[in-house]
Amino acid sequence: MQINRLFEIIYILLNKNITTAKELAERFEVSVRTIYRDIDTLSSAGIPIYASQGKGGGISLMDSFVLNKSILSDKEQNEILFALQSLTVTQNPETDRVLSKISSLFNKSNMNWIEVDLSPWGSDKNNISQFTVLKDAILNRQIIEFSYFNAFGEKSSRKVEPVKLLFKIKVWYLQGFCLSKNEFRTFKISRMSDIRVTQHFFTTRSPEAQPEIQNVKSAQKQIDLQLQIAPQGAYRVFDEFNEKDITRNEDGSFTIVTALPEGEWLFHYILSFGTDIEVLAPQNIREIIQSKLDEMIGKYKKTIT
């Protein structure tokens, strides 16, 4: 509490030429004697703060003082401010207030170098609200309830102690302890609906009780693939594959040699490139893709009555 009060006192003095011990005592609801002890503490720390007697007297700082001259280097100040700005992702109402105060203490402005938004581009208000609800539940340690569709389309009701939001392979996940299954689980946020924050709070489980939660795809068998992507698909090539796996061909196309997790999702992923992609190897994947394309064509050959 005292440290917070000391920073508040410096902030007040930086934004006000002079104040009195009585005014500070009333503001912080402490005694005048406590304020003078705080002034002594700040002076001992090298802060050029002084008190003057008589009419018009009071407590003030030297006019040239900014915090960087007595405690932190310019680099250290920037690191603190950058860290605070990145924390705006939490949308904690205290963050902006603290950032404003620290910026003033360091006599720095125009530090708005980063903005972190948990929601994807094009998100509607519901998507953004969903992330805010989950974030608040994690920070407040409140149990949440929601409906969840698994990979087979089966719906279930879940009650979870939320621990962490995770962004993996362009997808957002929620990690937490599922009370319904009595174990740690990872949930794909896009499959969650009817999210409700309960009034039941939980105690964070010990690190020893939290196994490393792996993304489902990382535990699956990997398939070695050789892909060719047309020039018009270049906008996805460098977004979705490692540069070391990409070879640019003379005709502008790209050859990619990579490994992707096995499963039905792989075929949907390949087909999402439309006519811009061709699987060069292995042969069995080519045949499965051809079979799925034949099935799709068959559906469109049917006459709708």
CSV table of C-alpha atoms in Angstrom, one decimal:
chain,number,residue,atom,x,y,z
A,1,MET,CA,0.0,0.0,0.0
A,2,GLN,CA,2.8,2.4,0.9
A,3,ILE,CA,4.6,1.9,-2.5
A,4,ASN,CA,1.4,2.7,-4.3
A,5,ARG,CA,1.0,5.8,-2.2
A,6,LEU,CA,4.6,6.9,-2.9
A,7,PHE,CA,4.0,6.6,-6.7
A,8,GLU,CA,0.7,8.5,-6.3
A,9,ILE,CA,2.5,11.3,-4.4
A,10,ILE,CA,5.2,11.6,-7.1
A,11,TYR,CA,2.4,11.6,-9.8
A,12,ILE,CA,0.5,14.4,-8.0
A,13,LEU,CA,3.6,16.5,-7.6
A,14,LEU,CA,4.6,16.1,-11.2
A,15,ASN,CA,1.1,17.4,-12.3
A,16,LYS,CA,0.8,20.0,-9.6
A,17,ASN,CA,3.5,22.5,-8.7
A,18,ILE,CA,2.9,22.4,-5.0
A,19,THR,CA,0.7,20.7,-2.4
A,20,THR,CA,0.5,20.4,1.3
A,21,ALA,CA,0.9,17.5,3.7
A,22,LYS,CA,-2.7,18.1,4.9
A,23,GLU,CA,-4.1,17.8,1.4
A,24,LEU,CA,-2.2,14.6,0.8
A,25,ALA,CA,-3.2,13.2,4.2
A,26,GLU,CA,-6.9,13.8,3.3
A,27,ARG,CA,-6.5,12.3,-0.1
A,28,PHE,CA,-4.9,9.1,1.2
A,29,GLU,CA,-6.9,9.0,4.5
A,30,VAL,CA,-3.7,8.8,6.6
A,31,SER,CA,-2.2,11.1,9.1
A,32,VAL,CA,0.0,14.2,8.3
A,33,ARG,CA,2.8,12.4,10.2
A,34,THR,CA,2.5,9.5,7.8
A,35,ILE,CA,2.8,11.8,4.8
A,36,TYR,CA,6.0,13.4,6.2
A,37,ARG,CA,7.4,9.9,6.7
A,38,ASP,CA,6.6,9.2,3.0
A,39,ILE,CA,8.4,12.4,2.0
A,40,ASP,CA,11.5,11.3,4.0
A,41,THR,CA,11.4,7.9,2.3
A,42,LEU,CA,11.3,9.5,-1.1
A,43,SER,CA,14.1,11.9,-0.3
A,44,SER,CA,16.2,8.9,0.9
A,45,ALA,CA,15.6,7.2,-2.4
A,46,GLY,CA,17.1,10.2,-4.2
A,47,ILE,CA,13.8,11.9,-5.3
A,48,PRO,CA,14.4,15.7,-5.1
A,49,ILE,CA,11.4,16.5,-3.0
A,50,TYR,CA,11.3,19.2,-0.4
A,51,ALA,CA,8.9,21.1,1.9
A,52,SER,CA,8.9,24.8,2.4
A,53,GLN,CA,7.4,26.7,5.3
A,54,GLY,CA,5.3,29.8,5.5
A,55,LYS,CA,2.6,31.3,3.3
A,56,GLY,CA,2.4,29.7,-0.1
A,57,GLY,CA,4.7,26.9,1.1
A,58,GLY,CA,4.2,23.2,0.9
A,59,ILE,CA,5.6,20.1,-0.7
A,60,SER,CA,7.0,20.1,-4.2
A,61,LEU,CA,9.6,18.6,-6.6
A,62,MET,CA,12.5,20.3,-8.3
A,63,ASP,CA,11.2,21.7,-11.6
A,64,SER,CA,13.6,19.7,-13.8
A,65,PHE,CA,12.9,16.4,-12.1
A,66,VAL,CA,11.6,13.4,-14.1
A,67,LEU,CA,11.8,9.8,-12.7
A,68,ASN,CA,14.3,8.6,-15.2
A,69,LYS,CA,17.0,10.9,-13.7
A,70,SER,CA,17.0,9.1,-10.4
A,71,ILE,CA,16.0,5.5,-10.7
A,72,LEU,CA,15.7,3.9,-14.2
A,73,SER,CA,17.6,4.1,-17.5
A,74,ASP,CA,15.8,5.1,-20.6
A,75,LYS,CA,15.8,1.5,-21.9
A,76,GLU,CA,14.3,0.3,-18.6
A,77,GLN,CA,11.6,2.9,-18.7
A,78,ASN,CA,10.6,1.8,-22.3
A,79,GLU,CA,10.6,-1.8,-21.3
A,80,ILE,CA,8.1,-1.0,-18.4
A,81,LEU,CA,5.9,1.0,-20.7
A,82,PHE,CA,5.9,-1.6,-23.5
A,83,ALA,CA,5.0,-4.3,-21.0
A,84,LEU,CA,2.1,-2.2,-19.7
A,85,GLN,CA,0.9,-1.5,-23.2
A,86,SER,CA,0.9,-5.1,-24.1
A,87,LEU,CA,-1.2,-5.8,-20.9
A,88,THR,CA,-4.1,-3.7,-22.4
A,89,VAL,CA,-5.1,-7.1,-23.9
A,90,THR,CA,-6.6,-7.8,-20.5
A,91,GLN,CA,-8.9,-4.7,-20.7
A,92,ASN,CA,-8.3,-4.2,-17.0
A,93,PRO,CA,-9.6,-0.7,-16.2
A,94,GLU,CA,-6.6,-0.1,-14.0
A,95,THR,CA,-4.1,-0.7,-16.8
A,96,ASP,CA,-4.8,2.5,-18.7
A,97,ARG,CA,-4.7,4.5,-15.5
A,98,VAL,CA,-1.4,3.0,-14.4
A,99,LEU,CA,0.1,3.4,-17.9
A,100,SER,CA,-0.9,7.1,-18.0
A,101,LYS,CA,0.7,7.7,-14.6
A,102,ILE,CA,3.9,5.9,-15.4
A,103,SER,CA,4.2,7.7,-18.7
A,104,SER,CA,3.9,10.9,-16.8
A,105,LEU,CA,6.4,9.9,-14.3
A,106,PHE,CA,8.9,9.1,-17.0
A,107,ASN,CA,8.0,12.3,-18.9
A,108,LYS,CA,7.3,10.3,-22.0
A,109,SER,CA,4.5,10.6,-24.6
A,110,ASN,CA,3.5,9.1,-27.9
A,111,MET,CA,4.2,5.6,-26.6
A,112,ASN,CA,1.1,4.0,-28.3
A,113,TRP,CA,3.2,1.5,-30.2
A,114,ILE,CA,1.1,-1.6,-29.7
A,115,GLU,CA,-2.5,-2.7,-29.6
A,116,VAL,CA,-3.4,-6.3,-28.8
A,117,ASP,CA,-6.9,-7.6,-29.7
A,118,LEU,CA,-7.8,-11.2,-28.9
A,119,SER,CA,-10.6,-11.3,-31.5
A,120,PRO,CA,-9.8,-12.1,-35.2
A,121,TRP,CA,-10.3,-9.7,-38.1
A,122,GLY,CA,-13.9,-9.3,-39.0
A,123,SER,CA,-15.2,-10.4,-35.6
A,124,ASP,CA,-18.6,-9.2,-34.7
A,125,LYS,CA,-19.6,-7.9,-31.3
A,126,ASN,CA,-20.5,-11.4,-30.1
A,127,ASN,CA,-17.0,-12.8,-30.9
A,128,ILE,CA,-15.3,-9.9,-29.1
A,129,SER,CA,-17.7,-10.2,-26.1
A,130,GLN,CA,-16.9,-13.9,-25.9
A,131,PHE,CA,-13.2,-13.3,-25.5
A,132,THR,CA,-13.9,-10.6,-22.9
A,133,VAL,CA,-16.1,-13.0,-20.9
A,134,LEU,CA,-13.4,-15.8,-21.0
A,135,LYS,CA,-10.7,-13.3,-20.1
A,136,ASP,CA,-12.6,-12.0,-17.1
A,137,ALA,CA,-13.4,-15.5,-15.9
A,138,ILE,CA,-9.7,-16.4,-16.0
A,139,LEU,CA,-8.6,-13.3,-14.2
A,140,ASN,CA,-11.3,-13.6,-11.5
A,141,ARG,CA,-10.9,-17.4,-11.2
A,142,GLN,CA,-14.6,-18.0,-11.8
A,143,ILE,CA,-16.0,-21.3,-13.0
A,144,ILE,CA,-17.7,-21.2,-16.4
A,145,GLU,CA,-20.4,-23.3,-18.1
A,146,PHE,CA,-20.9,-23.7,-21.8
A,147,SER,CA,-22.1,-26.0,-24.6
A,148,TYR,CA,-19.4,-27.7,-26.6
A,149,PHE,CA,-19.4,-29.6,-29.9
A,150,ASN,CA,-16.6,-32.1,-30.3
A,151,ALA,CA,-14.9,-33.1,-33.6
A,152,PHE,CA,-17.7,-35.6,-34.3
A,153,GLY,CA,-20.5,-32.9,-33.9
A,154,GLU,CA,-21.6,-34.3,-30.6
A,155,LYS,CA,-23.0,-31.6,-28.2
A,156,SER,CA,-22.3,-31.7,-24.4
A,157,SER,CA,-22.5,-29.4,-21.4
A,158,ARG,CA,-19.3,-28.5,-19.7
A,159,LYS,CA,-18.3,-26.9,-16.4
A,160,VAL,CA,-14.7,-25.7,-16.5
A,161,GLU,CA,-12.1,-23.9,-14.3
A,162,PRO,CA,-10.6,-21.6,-17.1
A,163,VAL,CA,-6.8,-21.3,-16.9
A,164,LYS,CA,-5.5,-19.8,-20.2
A,165,LEU,CA,-6.3,-18.6,-23.7
A,166,LEU,CA,-4.1,-20.2,-26.3
A,167,PHE,CA,-3.6,-19.2,-29.9
A,168,LYS,CA,-2.3,-22.2,-31.9
A,169,ILE,CA,-2.1,-22.8,-35.7
A,170,LYS,CA,-4.4,-19.9,-36.4
A,171,VAL,CA,-7.1,-21.1,-33.9
A,172,TRP,CA,-8.0,-19.9,-30.4
A,173,TYR,CA,-8.3,-22.5,-27.6
A,174,LEU,CA,-9.3,-22.3,-24.0
A,175,GLN,CA,-7.3,-24.5,-21.5
A,176,GLY,CA,-8.7,-25.4,-18.2
A,177,PHE,CA,-9.8,-28.1,-15.8
A,178,CYS,CA,-13.0,-29.7,-16.9
A,179,LEU,CA,-15.1,-30.5,-13.9
A,180,SER,CA,-17.4,-32.6,-16.1
A,181,LYS,CA,-14.5,-34.9,-17.1
A,182,ASN,CA,-12.4,-34.3,-14.0
A,183,GLU,CA,-9.2,-33.6,-16.0
A,184,PHE,CA,-7.4,-30.8,-17.8
A,185,ARG,CA,-8.8,-30.3,-21.3
A,186,THR,CA,-8.3,-28.0,-24.3
A,187,PHE,CA,-11.4,-26.5,-26.0
A,188,LYS,CA,-11.6,-25.0,-29.4
A,189,ILE,CA,-13.3,-21.6,-28.7
A,190,SER,CA,-15.2,-21.7,-32.1
A,191,ARG,CA,-17.0,-24.8,-30.9
A,192,MET,CA,-18.1,-23.2,-27.6
A,193,SER,CA,-21.5,-21.6,-27.2
A,194,ASP,CA,-23.9,-20.3,-24.5
A,195,ILE,CA,-20.9,-19.3,-22.3
A,196,ARG,CA,-21.9,-18.4,-18.8
A,197,VAL,CA,-19.8,-17.2,-15.9
A,198,THR,CA,-21.0,-18.6,-12.7
A,199,GLN,CA,-20.6,-17.1,-9.2
A,200,HIS,CA,-18.5,-20.0,-8.1
A,201,PHE,CA,-14.8,-19.3,-7.6
A,202,PHE,CA,-12.0,-21.7,-7.7
A,203,THR,CA,-8.4,-21.9,-6.4
A,204,THR,CA,-5.7,-22.2,-9.0
A,205,ARG,CA,-4.4,-25.8,-9.0
A,206,SER,CA,-0.8,-26.4,-8.2
A,207,PRO,CA,1.6,-26.5,-11.2
A,208,GLU,CA,2.3,-30.1,-10.4
A,209,ALA,CA,-1.3,-30.9,-10.9
A,210,GLN,CA,-1.4,-29.3,-14.3
A,211,PRO,CA,-0.1,-31.6,-17.0
A,212,GLU,CA,1.3,-30.0,-20.2
A,213,ILE,CA,-1.8,-29.5,-22.3
A,214,GLN,CA,-0.9,-30.3,-25.9
A,215,ASN,CA,-2.8,-29.2,-29.0
A,216,VAL,CA,-4.7,-32.2,-30.3
A,217,LYS,CA,-3.0,-31.9,-33.7
A,218,SER,CA,0.5,-32.1,-32.3
A,219,ALA,CA,-0.2,-35.5,-30.8
A,220,GLN,CA,-1.3,-36.9,-34.2
A,221,LYS,CA,0.7,-38.8,-36.7
A,222,GLN,CA,2.4,-36.5,-39.2
A,223,ILE,CA,2.2,-37.1,-43.0
A,224,ASP,CA,5.0,-36.0,-45.3
A,225,LEU,CA,3.5,-34.0,-48.2
A,226,GLN,CA,4.8,-32.4,-51.4
A,227,LEU,CA,2.5,-29.7,-52.6
A,228,GLN,CA,2.4,-27.3,-55.5
A,229,ILE,CA,0.6,-24.0,-55.2
A,230,ALA,CA,-0.2,-21.7,-58.1
A,231,PRO,CA,1.2,-18.1,-58.1
A,232,GLN,CA,-2.3,-16.7,-57.2
A,233,GLY,CA,-2.1,-18.7,-53.9
A,234,ALA,CA,1.1,-16.9,-52.8
A,235,TYR,CA,-0.8,-14.8,-50.2
A,236,ARG,CA,-1.3,-18.1,-48.2
A,237,VAL,CA,2.0,-19.7,-48.8
A,238,PHE,CA,4.2,-17.5,-46.6
A,239,ASP,CA,1.4,-17.2,-44.0
A,240,GLU,CA,0.9,-20.9,-43.5
A,241,PHE,CA,4.3,-22.6,-44.2
A,242,ASN,CA,7.8,-22.2,-43.0
A,243,GLU,CA,10.1,-20.4,-45.4
A,244,LYS,CA,12.6,-23.3,-45.3
A,245,ASP,CA,9.9,-25.6,-46.7
A,246,ILE,CA,9.1,-23.4,-49.7
A,247,THR,CA,10.7,-23.4,-53.1
A,248,ARG,CA,9.7,-20.8,-55.7
A,249,ASN,CA,9.5,-22.2,-59.2
A,250,GLU,CA,10.4,-20.4,-62.5
A,251,ASP,CA,6.7,-20.2,-63.5
A,252,GLY,CA,5.9,-18.3,-60.2
A,253,SER,CA,4.3,-21.3,-58.5
A,254,PHE,CA,5.6,-22.7,-55.2
A,255,THR,CA,6.6,-26.2,-54.2
A,256,ILE,CA,6.2,-27.0,-50.5
A,257,VAL,CA,7.7,-30.0,-48.7
A,258,THR,CA,6.2,-30.2,-45.3
A,259,ALA,CA,4.5,-32.5,-42.7
A,260,LEU,CA,1.0,-32.0,-41.6
A,261,PRO,CA,-1.1,-34.0,-39.0
A,262,GLU,CA,-3.1,-36.9,-40.3
A,263,GLY,CA,-6.9,-36.7,-40.2
A,264,GLU,CA,-10.1,-35.6,-42.0
A,265,TRP,CA,-9.2,-32.0,-41.3
A,266,LEU,CA,-6.2,-32.4,-43.6
A,267,PHE,CA,-8.4,-33.0,-46.7
A,268,HIS,CA,-10.6,-30.1,-45.8
A,269,TYR,CA,-7.5,-27.9,-45.5
A,270,ILE,CA,-6.1,-29.0,-48.9
A,271,LEU,CA,-9.4,-28.4,-50.6
A,272,SER,CA,-9.7,-24.9,-49.0
A,273,PHE,CA,-7.0,-23.9,-51.6
A,274,GLY,CA,-9.5,-24.7,-54.4
A,275,THR,CA,-7.8,-25.0,-57.8
A,276,ASP,CA,-4.6,-23.3,-56.6
A,277,ILE,CA,-3.2,-26.4,-55.1
A,278,GLU,CA,-2.0,-29.9,-56.3
A,279,VAL,CA,-0.8,-32.7,-54.1
A,280,LEU,CA,2.3,-34.1,-55.7
A,281,ALA,CA,3.0,-36.8,-53.1
A,282,PRO,CA,2.2,-39.2,-51.6
A,283,GLN,CA,0.0,-41.0,-54.1
A,284,ASN,CA,-2.6,-42.2,-51.6
A,285,ILE,CA,-3.4,-38.6,-50.5
A,286,ARG,CA,-3.8,-37.7,-54.2
A,287,GLU,CA,-6.3,-40.6,-54.6
A,288,ILE,CA,-8.3,-39.6,-51.5
A,289,ILE,CA,-8.5,-36.0,-52.7
A,290,GLN,CA,-9.6,-37.2,-56.2
A,291,SER,CA,-12.3,-39.4,-54.5
A,292,LYS,CA,-13.6,-36.5,-52.5
A,293,LEU,CA,-13.7,-34.2,-55.6
A,294,ASP,CA,-15.6,-36.9,-57.5
A,295,GLU,CA,-18.1,-37.1,-54.6
A,296,MET,CA,-18.5,-33.3,-54.7
A,297,ILE,CA,-19.0,-33.3,-58.5
A,298,GLY,CA,-21.6,-36.1,-58.1
A,299,LYS,CA,-23.6,-34.0,-55.7
A,300,TYR,CA,-23.8,-31.1,-58.2
A,301,LYS,CA,-24.8,-33.4,-61.1
A,302,LYS,CA,-27.9,-34.3,-59.2
A,303,THR,CA,-31.1,-32.5,-60.3
A,304,ILE,CA,-32.7,-30.6,-57.5
A,305,THR,CA,-36.5,-31.0,-57.7
